[in-house]
Amino acid sequence: MMAARFLRRALPVLRQARSYAEAVSGSPQMSFTFASPTQVFFKEASVKQVDVPTLTGAFGILPAHVPTLQVLRPGVVTVFGDDGSSAKYFVSSGSITVNADSSVQLLCEEAVALDQLDIAAAKANLEKAQSDLAATPVVISCVSLMEMNGQSVFPAPSRQCPEDSMLALYSG
Amino acid sequence: QVRSMATLKDITLRLKSIKNIQKITKSMKMVAAAKYARAERQLKPARVYGTGALALYEKAEIKAPEDKSAKHLLIGVTSDRGLCGAIHTGVAKLIKSEIAALTSAGNEVMVVNVGDKLRNLLHRSHGQHIILNCKEVGRKPPSFNDASIVASELLNSGHEFDQGTVFFNRFKSVISYKTDRKPLFSTDTITNSESMGIYDDIDADVLRNYQEFALVNIIFLAMKESTTSEQSARMTAMDNASKNASDIIEKLTLKFNRTRQAVITKELIEIISGAAAL
């Protein structure tokens, strides 16, 4: 009995501090830069995940991804923000760099937000291109990818030219 | 040399010509100001894009091997048009000193001129190094297409290089710019650099494509910065020219009035002394 009590009192001395293994050191945030020569979409922003289409396949990039360099294929880039929202962009070509400090640079030659694209106009352009010369794979994959992403969800807002609206105001 | 006193007609001619020049320089300043505003607006995203393209080289701390003699490529970015202060001469000076330093160390140097002004400055003294000249630069704002044309011509020319530098005028503010340089690395330097080992899953094809794209990006950044600096420098130069012209106009107007009064006085005196003689 006495031995047990003694042991019990001794236990606190023997108890070791146990904790979980340390989390991966280094910035948990991804500094994401996404730009085209004419427009900047994200500049050193903190996002949760980026999905990119590359020549070697589609990548999903999270913070602390292994460093890599890749070349983009025409396709859709999806950016998942910290708040869970996602934004999709169509890119024509470019490169992506993931560095050791979790910074990601996505540079593309041309990029446009998916809701700016009008599938009817794109289809019409595709037919025109196909009839003009041998269709380039870029145009075909663009339309097929848009269809894959259920483009009917994004109607393109048609922009009225200012003269029309002024004329409407003037005459009515 | 005996110079007769300037007649009223001479002064009138000079005054008219300088007034015309002042009108021209004023309008050139307005045009340059408009082009500068547009160039600066386009520079903002281009800068983010360009620094993103250079980020790999900075983060991986890629340095060119110093030891063996290598083939160097120098790309100078200016334009075709003058009247912009020391824009072209600044880049030409840097390139000339770089050529001297590299050739004295036994390296082979190749020069690419983007812009006719640079060609004029370099081709007499360093013509043997020039491999490519680009014209029609500076008329319209540079686009990514222009940069890719330059890069593809360079890559197709068959000239291999181990390392390179792009010289351009980096825009600091409306009144100041600085001639700057950015490095270019060949695919070999990148593959052999130690810190590239951490980059996963890279094969030669991907790296070559990546490098070509990076080349276009750096040239694009240099062209954008260069146009902005050039337009702001032209604005300043034309502004100074207009101010100088108005100074001269003031002085000439005073001289004109004094000469006119002198002529009238002389005639009066002649008439009076003639009348007195009678």
Tab-separated table of N, CA, C and O in Angstrom, chain A residues 33-40 42-43 55-56 59 65-71 93-101 103 105-109, chain B residues 42 44-46 48-56 59-60 144-145 148 190 196 198-203 205-207 209-210 213 217 220 224:
chain	number	residue	atom	x	y	z
A	33	THR	N	1.337	34.572	-57.054
A	33	THR	CA	1.323	35.661	-58.037
A	33	THR	C	0.846	35.094	-59.357
A	33	THR	O	1.459	34.158	-59.886
A	34	PHE	N	-0.241	35.653	-59.891
A	34	PHE	CA	-0.803	35.163	-61.145
A	34	PHE	C	-0.948	36.381	-62.038
A	34	PHE	O	-1.697	37.301	-61.722
A	35	ALA	N	-0.196	36.402	-63.136
A	35	ALA	CA	-0.237	37.591	-63.982
A	35	ALA	C	-0.082	37.221	-65.444
A	35	ALA	O	0.519	36.198	-65.796
A	36	SER	N	-0.651	38.084	-66.281
A	36	SER	CA	-0.379	38.020	-67.709
A	36	SER	C	0.327	39.329	-68.048
A	36	SER	O	0.351	40.232	-67.203
A	37	PRO	N	0.914	39.458	-69.253
A	37	PRO	CA	1.649	40.695	-69.537
A	37	PRO	C	0.817	41.955	-69.381
A	37	PRO	O	1.355	43.024	-69.145
A	38	THR	N	-0.505	41.836	-69.506
A	38	THR	CA	-1.309	43.060	-69.454
A	38	THR	C	-2.138	43.173	-68.189
A	38	THR	O	-2.736	44.209	-67.942
A	39	GLN	N	-2.202	42.127	-67.399
A	39	GLN	CA	-3.130	42.173	-66.276
A	39	GLN	C	-2.591	41.356	-65.122
A	39	GLN	O	-1.982	40.299	-65.326
A	40	VAL	N	-2.801	41.853	-63.923
A	40	VAL	CA	-2.400	41.096	-62.749
A	40	VAL	C	-3.657	40.592	-62.071
A	40	VAL	O	-4.547	41.362	-61.757
A	42	PHE	N	-3.534	38.028	-59.347
A	42	PHE	CA	-3.188	37.884	-57.942
A	42	PHE	C	-1.756	38.328	-57.775
A	42	PHE	O	-0.895	37.959	-58.560
A	43	LYS	N	-1.516	39.138	-56.751
A	43	LYS	CA	-0.138	39.548	-56.517
A	43	LYS	C	0.223	39.182	-55.090
A	43	LYS	O	-0.264	39.792	-54.155
A	55	LEU	N	1.874	20.635	-69.184
A	55	LEU	CA	2.167	19.718	-70.271
A	55	LEU	C	2.235	18.280	-69.784
A	55	LEU	O	2.000	17.344	-70.538
A	56	THR	N	2.603	18.116	-68.497
A	56	THR	CA	2.746	16.758	-67.976
A	56	THR	C	1.533	16.318	-67.183
A	56	THR	O	1.556	15.303	-66.514
A	59	PHE	N	-2.041	19.710	-62.169
A	59	PHE	CA	-1.460	19.764	-60.825
A	59	PHE	C	-2.398	20.467	-59.883
A	59	PHE	O	-3.003	21.468	-60.252
A	65	HIS	N	4.106	22.909	-51.210
A	65	HIS	CA	4.276	21.953	-52.312
A	65	HIS	C	5.764	21.849	-52.617
A	65	HIS	O	6.520	22.793	-52.419
A	66	VAL	N	6.171	20.704	-53.123
A	66	VAL	CA	7.587	20.540	-53.441
A	66	VAL	C	7.934	21.504	-54.577
A	66	VAL	O	7.136	21.717	-55.495
A	67	PRO	N	9.120	22.159	-54.524
A	67	PRO	CA	9.455	23.123	-55.571
A	67	PRO	C	9.498	22.462	-56.935
A	67	PRO	O	10.003	21.348	-57.085
A	68	THR	N	9.003	23.161	-57.933
A	68	THR	CA	9.010	22.610	-59.284
A	68	THR	C	8.844	23.720	-60.303
A	68	THR	O	8.428	24.829	-59.978
A	69	LEU	N	9.197	23.398	-61.531
A	69	LEU	CA	8.954	24.310	-62.651
A	69	LEU	C	8.119	23.551	-63.661
A	69	LEU	O	8.427	22.406	-63.982
A	70	GLN	N	7.076	24.173	-64.164
A	70	GLN	CA	6.258	23.492	-65.153
A	70	GLN	C	5.849	24.465	-66.236
A	70	GLN	O	5.783	25.672	-66.025
A	71	VAL	N	5.533	23.914	-67.387
A	71	VAL	CA	5.050	24.712	-68.504
A	71	VAL	C	3.566	24.427	-68.663
A	71	VAL	O	3.132	23.279	-68.576
A	93	SER	N	-1.140	29.773	-72.397
A	93	SER	CA	0.144	29.090	-72.284
A	93	SER	C	0.942	29.864	-71.253
A	93	SER	O	0.581	30.972	-70.887
A	94	GLY	N	2.028	29.282	-70.789
A	94	GLY	CA	2.834	30.015	-69.823
A	94	GLY	C	3.640	29.077	-68.977
A	94	GLY	O	3.889	27.930	-69.367
A	95	SER	N	4.024	29.567	-67.799
A	95	SER	CA	4.857	28.738	-66.942
A	95	SER	C	4.445	28.932	-65.498
A	95	SER	O	3.845	29.952	-65.141
A	96	ILE	N	4.758	27.942	-64.686
A	96	ILE	CA	4.475	28.056	-63.253
A	96	ILE	C	5.721	27.646	-62.487
A	96	ILE	O	6.402	26.690	-62.858
A	97	THR	N	6.030	28.423	-61.458
A	97	THR	CA	7.203	28.162	-60.631
A	97	THR	C	6.746	28.016	-59.196
A	97	THR	O	6.073	28.906	-58.668
A	98	VAL	N	7.113	26.911	-58.560
A	98	VAL	CA	6.868	26.775	-57.127
A	98	VAL	C	8.231	26.772	-56.459
A	98	VAL	O	9.072	25.926	-56.758
A	99	ASN	N	8.458	27.758	-55.578
A	99	ASN	CA	9.766	27.853	-54.934
A	99	ASN	C	9.752	27.199	-53.575
A	99	ASN	O	8.703	26.836	-53.051
A	100	ALA	N	10.947	27.108	-52.989
A	100	ALA	CA	11.078	26.418	-51.718
A	100	ALA	C	10.350	27.145	-50.594
A	100	ALA	O	9.914	26.520	-49.636
A	101	ASP	N	10.214	28.464	-50.718
A	101	ASP	CA	9.545	29.185	-49.631
A	101	ASP	C	8.059	29.288	-49.868
A	101	ASP	O	7.397	30.193	-49.358
A	103	SER	N	6.389	30.170	-52.423
A	103	SER	CA	5.842	31.210	-53.296
A	103	SER	C	5.619	30.593	-54.662
A	103	SER	O	6.429	29.802	-55.137
A	105	GLN	N	4.633	31.423	-58.680
A	105	GLN	CA	4.451	32.420	-59.732
A	105	GLN	C	3.824	31.738	-60.932
A	105	GLN	O	4.418	30.844	-61.530
A	106	LEU	N	2.639	32.167	-61.286
A	106	LEU	CA	1.946	31.605	-62.436
A	106	LEU	C	1.904	32.711	-63.483
A	106	LEU	O	1.201	33.703	-63.326
A	107	LEU	N	2.708	32.540	-64.550
A	107	LEU	CA	2.778	33.577	-65.569
A	107	LEU	C	2.218	33.007	-66.848
A	107	LEU	O	2.658	31.948	-67.294
A	108	CYS	N	1.238	33.703	-67.439
A	108	CYS	CA	0.672	33.157	-68.649
A	108	CYS	C	0.619	34.236	-69.716
A	108	CYS	O	0.559	35.424	-69.420
A	109	GLU	N	0.615	33.784	-70.940
A	109	GLU	CA	0.646	34.723	-72.045
A	109	GLU	C	-0.677	35.448	-72.156
A	109	GLU	O	-0.722	36.647	-72.354
B	42	GLN	N	0.546	50.794	-68.270
B	42	GLN	CA	0.804	49.419	-68.705
B	42	GLN	C	2.004	48.827	-67.998
B	42	GLN	O	2.186	47.618	-67.995
B	44	LYS	N	2.611	48.902	-64.804
B	44	LYS	CA	2.304	48.318	-63.487
B	44	LYS	C	2.124	46.803	-63.565
B	44	LYS	O	2.822	46.065	-62.869
B	45	PRO	N	1.196	46.281	-64.400
B	45	PRO	CA	1.085	44.823	-64.463
B	45	PRO	C	2.316	44.182	-65.064
B	45	PRO	O	2.698	43.075	-64.675
B	46	ALA	N	2.979	44.897	-66.002
B	46	ALA	CA	4.162	44.310	-66.631
B	46	ALA	C	5.263	44.108	-65.609
B	46	ALA	O	6.033	43.153	-65.690
B	48	VAL	N	4.866	43.470	-62.330
B	48	VAL	CA	4.535	42.288	-61.522
B	48	VAL	C	4.881	41.033	-62.302
B	48	VAL	O	5.484	40.087	-61.791
B	49	TYR	N	4.516	41.045	-63.587
B	49	TYR	CA	4.774	39.910	-64.449
B	49	TYR	C	6.272	39.653	-64.568
B	49	TYR	O	6.748	38.532	-64.435
B	50	GLY	N	7.033	40.741	-64.808
B	50	GLY	CA	8.476	40.581	-64.999
B	50	GLY	C	9.180	40.118	-63.735
B	50	GLY	O	10.052	39.245	-63.781
B	51	THR	N	8.793	40.680	-62.577
B	51	THR	CA	9.452	40.252	-61.338
B	51	THR	C	9.076	38.824	-61.024
B	51	THR	O	9.877	38.074	-60.470
B	52	GLY	N	7.846	38.421	-61.407
B	52	GLY	CA	7.478	37.020	-61.221
B	52	GLY	C	8.355	36.104	-62.056
B	52	GLY	O	8.772	35.041	-61.611
B	53	ALA	N	8.668	36.569	-63.276
B	53	ALA	CA	9.496	35.742	-64.143
B	53	ALA	C	10.916	35.630	-63.614
B	53	ALA	O	11.569	34.612	-63.791
B	54	LEU	N	11.404	36.687	-62.967
B	54	LEU	CA	12.772	36.657	-62.469
B	54	LEU	C	12.869	36.003	-61.113
B	54	LEU	O	13.962	35.743	-60.616
B	55	ALA	N	11.701	35.726	-60.492
B	55	ALA	CA	11.723	35.238	-59.120
B	55	ALA	C	12.513	33.943	-58.984
B	55	ALA	O	13.216	33.745	-58.004
B	56	LEU	N	12.383	33.076	-59.988
B	56	LEU	CA	13.102	31.800	-59.895
B	56	LEU	C	14.591	32.038	-59.753
B	56	LEU	O	15.247	31.451	-58.886
B	59	LYS	N	15.334	33.423	-56.258
B	59	LYS	CA	15.145	32.529	-55.118
B	59	LYS	C	16.110	31.361	-55.169
B	59	LYS	O	16.583	30.899	-54.143
B	60	ALA	N	16.371	30.862	-56.364
B	60	ALA	CA	17.292	29.742	-56.455
B	60	ALA	C	18.724	30.234	-56.465
B	60	ALA	O	19.646	29.437	-56.502
B	144	PHE	N	3.596	42.041	-75.879
B	144	PHE	CA	4.244	40.763	-75.607
B	144	PHE	C	4.644	40.094	-76.904
B	144	PHE	O	5.660	39.403	-76.980
B	145	ASN	N	3.855	40.345	-77.947
B	145	ASN	CA	4.172	39.808	-79.265
B	145	ASN	C	5.529	40.295	-79.769
B	145	ASN	O	6.327	39.516	-80.292
B	148	SER	N	8.240	38.554	-78.048
B	148	SER	CA	8.400	37.154	-78.458
B	148	SER	C	9.008	37.073	-79.846
B	148	SER	O	9.734	36.111	-80.156
B	190	ILE	N	21.440	26.618	-65.646
B	190	ILE	CA	20.362	26.314	-64.705
B	190	ILE	C	20.461	24.867	-64.239
B	190	ILE	O	20.367	24.576	-63.045
B	196	MET	N	19.140	24.043	-57.910
B	196	MET	CA	18.049	23.543	-58.732
B	196	MET	C	17.680	22.122	-58.351
B	196	MET	O	16.665	21.606	-58.796
B	198	ILE	N	16.563	21.035	-55.690
B	198	ILE	CA	15.342	20.916	-54.898
B	198	ILE	C	14.104	20.944	-55.770
B	198	ILE	O	13.026	20.550	-55.342
B	199	TYR	N	14.241	21.415	-57.013
B	199	TYR	CA	13.068	21.497	-57.867
B	199	TYR	C	12.793	20.121	-58.449
B	199	TYR	O	13.641	19.509	-59.075
B	200	ASP	N	11.575	19.716	-58.241
B	200	ASP	CA	11.212	18.332	-58.515
B	200	ASP	C	10.723	18.163	-59.942
B	200	ASP	O	10.160	19.078	-60.534
B	201	ASP	N	10.946	17.008	-60.489
B	201	ASP	CA	10.235	16.591	-61.690
B	201	ASP	C	10.461	17.543	-62.858
B	201	ASP	O	9.533	18.058	-63.467
B	202	ILE	N	11.731	17.828	-63.155
B	202	ILE	CA	12.000	18.699	-64.299
B	202	ILE	C	12.744	17.892	-65.334
B	202	ILE	O	13.785	17.318	-65.043
B	203	ASP	N	12.233	17.838	-66.547
B	203	ASP	CA	13.022	17.202	-67.596
B	203	ASP	C	13.484	18.255	-68.594
B	203	ASP	O	13.012	19.393	-68.586
B	205	ASP	N	13.075	18.957	-71.670
B	205	ASP	CA	12.117	19.642	-72.537
B	205	ASP	C	11.385	20.763	-71.814
B	205	ASP	O	11.282	21.884	-72.304
B	206	VAL	N	10.900	20.400	-70.605
B	206	VAL	CA	10.160	21.390	-69.822
B	206	VAL	C	11.064	22.573	-69.507
B	206	VAL	O	10.664	23.742	-69.618
B	207	LEU	N	12.321	22.260	-69.136
B	207	LEU	CA	13.239	23.342	-68.766
B	207	LEU	C	13.531	24.236	-69.949
B	207	LEU	O	13.608	25.461	-69.837
B	209	ASN	N	11.552	24.822	-72.558
B	209	ASN	CA	10.372	25.663	-72.787
B	209	ASN	C	10.282	26.779	-71.772
B	209	ASN	O	9.983	27.931	-72.097
B	210	TYR	N	10.550	26.393	-70.506
B	210	TYR	CA	10.498	27.376	-69.434
B	210	TYR	C	11.501	28.500	-69.680
B	210	TYR	O	11.205	29.677	-69.512
B	213	PHE	N	10.402	30.844	-72.476
B	213	PHE	CA	9.357	31.724	-71.991
B	213	PHE	C	9.934	32.815	-71.093
B	213	PHE	O	9.566	33.986	-71.188
B	217	ASN	N	9.877	36.913	-71.344
B	217	ASN	CA	9.372	37.742	-70.251
B	217	ASN	C	10.346	38.836	-69.867
B	217	ASN	O	9.950	39.973	-69.612
B	220	PHE	N	10.374	41.447	-72.487
B	220	PHE	CA	9.132	42.222	-72.402
B	220	PHE	C	9.221	43.260	-71.286
B	220	PHE	O	8.879	44.428	-71.489
B	224	LYS	N	9.077	47.358	-71.757
B	224	LYS	CA	8.062	48.189	-71.114
B	224	LYS	C	8.715	49.277	-70.277
B	224	LYS	O	8.330	50.450	-70.338
